[in-house]
Amino acid sequence: MRTIDWVDDAIELVDQTKLPDELVTLRITDVDTLIGAIGRLAVRGAPALGVAGAFGVVLARGDAAQIARLRAARPTAVNLAWAVDQVSALPPEQALEAALRIRDDDIAACVAMGERGAALLEGERVRVMTVCNTGGLACVERGTALGVIQTLHERGRLDEVLALETRPLLQGARLTTWELARMGAPHRLIVDSAGPYLLGRGGIDAVLIGADRIAANGDVANKIGSYALALGAERAGVPFIVVAPESTIDESTPNGDKITIEDRDPSEVTRVRGVRLAPKGTQALNPAFDVTPHDLITAIVTEKRVIKP
Ligand SMILES: CSC[C@H]1O[C@H](OP(=O)(O)O)[C@H](O)[C@@H]1O
């Protein structure tokens, strides 16, 4: 299954807001509809945003204003801006070929990251913890951290996955569990705040996470909650491994302090799927990402290398 693709002169993508209850494919033929899909996380995940941005430039047909709006649709994942810049630098007639190459490169990168990440982990069978969703739904196929998990499972080396639910939009509870169930991988869902505690309790061999932007010094922006996991992993002596394609590394951003963190609608915190949890009028703060300093990261696995920050 491909999360996003180019079919008959249009973008087709899985509407992730409908999962896990419905598998719905959206067919998008204009940039504003694509921007809306990105904003409400119908399409999400750094690599998938890159592919969406690349195909979006094809739909823009050289319209600079549309391309600028597309590039700014979500600020933290570098892949969106990177892909838009790559494709929009070419004449419009070359855009589709370049966008298809970005799609194909992501597919190949996820296979390579899966193999490289699985090789890095020691032990016959491993129990891993992960946050948010980093599977094929965050890419085109297979995924980054969850791609490593899929490779481990395919090789009979996966003992269990402990998946954080990932408030407030529940990418873990809705999407990661759905992908793990589809591949038949053993897993249990946990609340976010249980992560650091369970790391300290023992029996977890590694934390595997994705990334939205990796600064030049190795600081990593990823889903909110990643930093807390890194602190817990450091305290517990558990390897903390980031899995991301080379396109997520942003050499132009010197360190994590310079990464723009997306602040999302406070109602995502006070409501779940539109059902109000907190008293009317409750204010909320909703940073969608945090930054893990490079000194808390054991390794960064890309399709080309393993980096020890
Ligand atoms: C394979 S990277 C996926 C990355 O993107 C997620 O954020 P969002 O769901 O808001 O797009 C999360 O940070 C994941 O690690």
XYZ file of C-alpha atoms and ligand atoms in Angstrom:
324
model
C 0.000 0.000 0.000
C 1.344 3.447 -0.863
C 0.406 6.338 1.438
C 0.762 8.863 -1.351
C 1.273 8.574 -5.111
C 0.755 10.278 -8.465
C -2.124 8.626 -10.373
C -3.636 9.857 -13.666
C -2.392 13.455 -13.268
C -3.497 13.797 -9.624
C -2.223 13.110 -6.113
C -3.841 10.145 -4.390
C -3.247 9.861 -0.654
C -4.635 8.006 2.340
C -6.681 10.334 4.557
C -5.025 9.569 7.895
C -7.635 11.480 9.890
C -10.065 8.624 9.103
C -7.780 5.852 10.400
C -8.033 3.402 12.044
C -11.780 3.191 11.392
C -11.831 3.830 7.627
C -9.255 3.491 4.841
C -10.180 6.435 2.607
C -8.167 7.649 -0.402
C -8.326 11.318 -1.330
C -7.764 12.400 -4.947
C -6.283 15.909 -5.013
C -5.929 18.048 -8.157
C -5.246 21.516 -6.756
C -2.665 23.055 -4.404
C -5.114 24.664 -1.960
C -6.825 21.324 -1.296
C -3.383 19.752 -0.747
C -2.423 22.535 1.692
C -5.646 21.869 3.590
C -4.872 18.144 3.725
C -1.386 18.904 5.084
C -2.743 21.340 7.679
C -5.259 18.856 9.102
C -2.748 15.982 8.950
C -4.688 13.977 6.381
C -1.173 13.573 5.012
C 1.572 13.806 7.633
C 5.042 12.634 8.560
C 8.200 14.312 7.368
C 9.008 12.113 4.335
C 5.364 11.940 3.219
C 5.198 15.747 3.479
C 8.237 15.924 1.220
C 6.592 13.749 -1.430
C 3.346 15.721 -1.064
C 5.262 18.960 -1.538
C 7.002 17.611 -4.617
C 3.716 16.540 -6.239
C 2.139 19.830 -5.106
C 4.673 21.779 -7.176
C 3.552 19.759 -10.202
C -0.052 20.808 -9.514
C 1.048 24.448 -9.094
C 2.250 24.608 -12.721
C 4.724 27.392 -11.940
C 2.363 29.551 -9.829
C 4.837 31.152 -7.401
C 2.198 32.235 -4.858
C 0.770 28.706 -4.620
C 4.268 27.245 -4.300
C 5.105 29.679 -1.488
C 1.914 28.782 0.401
C 2.598 25.071 -0.074
C 6.179 25.429 1.201
C 4.926 27.123 4.399
C 2.060 24.697 5.088
C 3.903 23.174 8.090
C 7.162 24.707 9.345
C 9.013 22.057 11.350
C 9.572 19.130 8.969
C 12.362 20.253 6.649
C 11.333 17.677 4.023
C 8.373 19.771 2.821
C 10.429 22.899 2.071
C 13.346 20.803 0.804
C 11.210 18.954 -1.739
C 9.316 22.071 -2.844
C 12.641 23.845 -3.424
C 14.089 20.883 -5.332
C 11.152 20.612 -7.743
C 10.291 24.306 -8.109
C 13.884 25.089 -9.115
C 13.205 23.201 -12.370
C 11.138 24.259 -15.375
C 7.498 23.158 -14.881
C 7.821 20.564 -17.649
C 10.540 18.763 -15.639
C 8.647 18.923 -12.323
C 6.808 15.596 -12.541
C 9.947 13.588 -13.334
C 11.717 15.172 -10.351
C 8.750 14.565 -8.034
C 8.504 10.900 -9.064
C 12.217 10.544 -8.346
C 11.707 11.961 -4.822
C 8.901 9.422 -4.358
C 11.064 6.536 -5.571
C 14.055 7.689 -3.516
C 11.877 7.636 -0.375
C 10.749 4.073 -1.089
C 14.355 2.936 -1.499
C 15.538 4.929 1.525
C 13.004 3.257 3.820
C 14.221 -0.199 2.772
C 17.840 0.828 3.377
C 17.074 2.441 6.756
C 15.226 -0.694 7.839
C 18.237 -2.864 7.072
C 20.777 -0.461 8.561
C 18.722 0.067 11.720
C 18.090 -3.655 12.260
C 21.815 -4.356 11.860
C 22.637 -1.727 14.466
C 20.490 -3.381 17.144
C 22.205 -6.180 19.029
C 20.519 -9.311 20.356
C 18.506 -12.131 18.882
C 15.176 -10.542 19.754
C 14.515 -6.968 20.799
C 11.795 -5.064 22.585
C 11.542 -1.469 21.403
C 9.641 1.660 22.336
C 8.494 4.248 19.838
C 6.521 7.508 19.759
C 4.156 8.946 17.167
C 3.901 7.219 13.796
C 6.895 6.543 11.603
C 5.583 3.771 9.363
C 4.577 3.726 5.730
C 1.852 6.261 6.620
C 4.595 8.810 7.370
C 6.409 7.984 4.120
C 5.391 6.304 0.866
C 5.941 2.709 2.050
C 7.474 0.924 5.104
C 8.625 3.988 7.074
C 11.619 5.094 9.097
C 11.698 3.910 12.730
C 8.716 1.654 12.098
C 10.499 0.486 8.962
C 13.301 -0.779 11.196
C 10.667 -2.458 13.367
C 9.077 -4.066 10.288
C 12.489 -5.362 9.167
C 13.137 -6.801 12.645
C 9.720 -8.487 12.555
C 10.287 -9.914 9.070
C 13.564 -11.395 10.315
C 12.008 -12.943 13.451
C 13.906 -10.577 15.752
C 11.052 -8.489 17.169
C 9.969 -9.371 20.692
C 7.498 -6.511 21.178
C 6.786 -2.878 20.406
C 5.627 -0.499 23.121
C 3.905 2.341 21.247
C 3.156 5.662 22.890
C -0.364 6.873 22.142
C 1.055 10.305 21.261
C -1.339 12.953 22.464
C -3.016 15.064 21.343
C -3.649 13.703 17.807
C -2.932 10.092 18.820
C -0.740 9.078 15.880
C 0.496 6.176 17.988
C -2.900 4.959 19.209
C -4.565 5.372 15.804
C -1.842 4.816 13.205
C 1.112 2.908 14.654
C -1.119 0.241 16.203
C -2.997 -0.038 12.895
C 0.261 -0.559 10.972
C 1.695 -2.991 13.536
C -1.513 -5.019 13.507
C -1.445 -5.163 9.681
C 2.108 -6.568 9.756
C 1.254 -8.940 12.609
C 3.862 -7.449 14.928
C 3.421 -7.945 18.707
C 2.729 -4.640 20.389
C 1.087 -2.887 23.308
C -0.126 0.700 23.530
C 0.945 2.900 26.440
C 0.113 6.408 27.568
C 2.832 8.933 26.815
C 3.804 9.585 30.418
C 4.403 5.856 31.026
C 7.319 5.859 28.574
C 10.135 7.145 30.795
C 8.913 5.083 33.756
C 8.817 1.827 31.744
C 12.308 2.503 30.414
C 13.514 2.706 33.991
C 11.696 -0.519 34.875
C 13.942 -2.392 32.396
C 13.447 -4.930 29.631
C 13.464 -2.416 26.765
C 16.380 -2.747 24.373
C 16.042 0.497 22.427
C 13.935 3.547 21.739
C 13.405 4.120 18.002
C 11.968 7.440 16.783
C 11.668 9.401 13.560
C 12.622 13.007 12.948
C 11.176 16.109 11.378
C 14.364 18.108 11.189
C 17.938 17.282 12.228
C 20.132 20.335 12.841
C 23.776 20.476 11.763
C 24.965 19.638 15.294
C 22.709 16.557 15.552
C 19.898 18.101 17.622
C 16.629 16.467 16.537
C 13.141 17.961 16.251
C 10.478 15.286 16.520
C 6.994 14.736 17.899
C 6.325 16.253 21.315
C 7.245 13.680 23.929
C 10.456 12.583 22.216
C 12.633 14.677 24.536
C 11.015 13.153 27.640
C 11.722 9.690 26.223
C 15.336 10.663 25.559
C 15.766 11.767 29.168
C 14.249 8.520 30.394
C 16.428 6.479 28.028
C 19.581 8.298 29.164
C 18.696 7.655 32.813
C 17.945 3.997 32.103
C 20.971 3.417 29.867
C 18.758 2.455 26.900
C 19.987 3.309 23.373
C 18.015 6.216 21.856
C 18.061 5.873 18.075
C 16.735 8.305 15.485
C 15.833 6.927 12.042
C 15.443 9.456 9.225
C 16.377 9.916 5.565
C 19.271 12.194 4.590
C 16.681 14.730 3.349
C 15.691 15.366 6.998
C 19.192 16.604 7.845
C 19.256 20.397 7.594
C 22.851 21.609 7.497
C 21.626 25.214 7.232
C 20.164 25.083 10.748
C 23.090 25.081 13.195
C 21.323 23.703 16.263
C 17.956 22.812 17.747
C 17.343 26.289 19.155
C 17.001 27.532 15.583
C 14.317 24.996 14.563
C 10.811 26.471 14.270
C 8.428 24.424 16.394
C 4.869 24.313 15.055
C 2.319 25.483 17.627
C -1.006 23.924 16.695
C -4.629 24.764 17.540
C -5.202 24.581 21.337
C -8.524 22.831 20.692
C -6.529 19.703 19.750
C -5.611 19.540 23.457
C -8.988 20.435 24.957
C -10.928 18.174 22.582
C -10.511 14.654 21.166
C -12.114 14.185 17.749
C -14.256 17.216 18.499
C -15.495 15.971 21.870
C -14.671 18.538 24.554
C -12.608 17.148 27.503
C -11.778 20.312 29.460
C -14.251 22.888 30.809
C -15.463 25.447 28.279
C -13.023 28.329 27.986
C -9.999 26.273 29.064
C -6.866 27.647 27.430
C -4.191 25.277 26.124
C -0.635 25.285 24.746
C -0.014 22.827 21.916
C 3.586 22.573 20.644
C 3.548 19.776 18.043
C 7.271 18.993 18.367
C 10.189 19.205 20.762
C 13.962 19.148 20.344
C 16.208 16.392 21.669
C 19.783 17.614 22.177
C 22.377 15.595 20.278
C 24.099 14.441 23.495
C 20.989 12.396 24.394
C 21.016 10.590 21.027
C 22.900 7.305 20.667
C 22.785 7.170 16.867
C 21.075 8.623 13.816
C 20.363 6.014 11.119
C 19.871 7.202 7.541
C 19.722 5.270 4.271
C 23.426 5.960 3.778
C 25.091 5.884 7.189
C 24.919 5.632 10.952
C 25.856 8.912 12.613
C 26.967 9.020 16.246
C 26.375 12.693 17.240
C 8.862 9.404 9.605
S 8.986 10.934 10.345
C 7.396 11.092 11.022
C 7.392 12.196 12.040
O 6.350 13.123 11.741
C 5.459 13.118 12.829
O 4.861 14.352 13.039
P 3.367 14.635 12.429
O 2.544 13.406 12.716
O 2.929 15.865 13.180
O 3.583 14.885 10.955
C 6.319 12.738 14.006
O 7.141 13.808 14.426
C 7.131 11.633 13.395
O 8.290 11.300 14.067
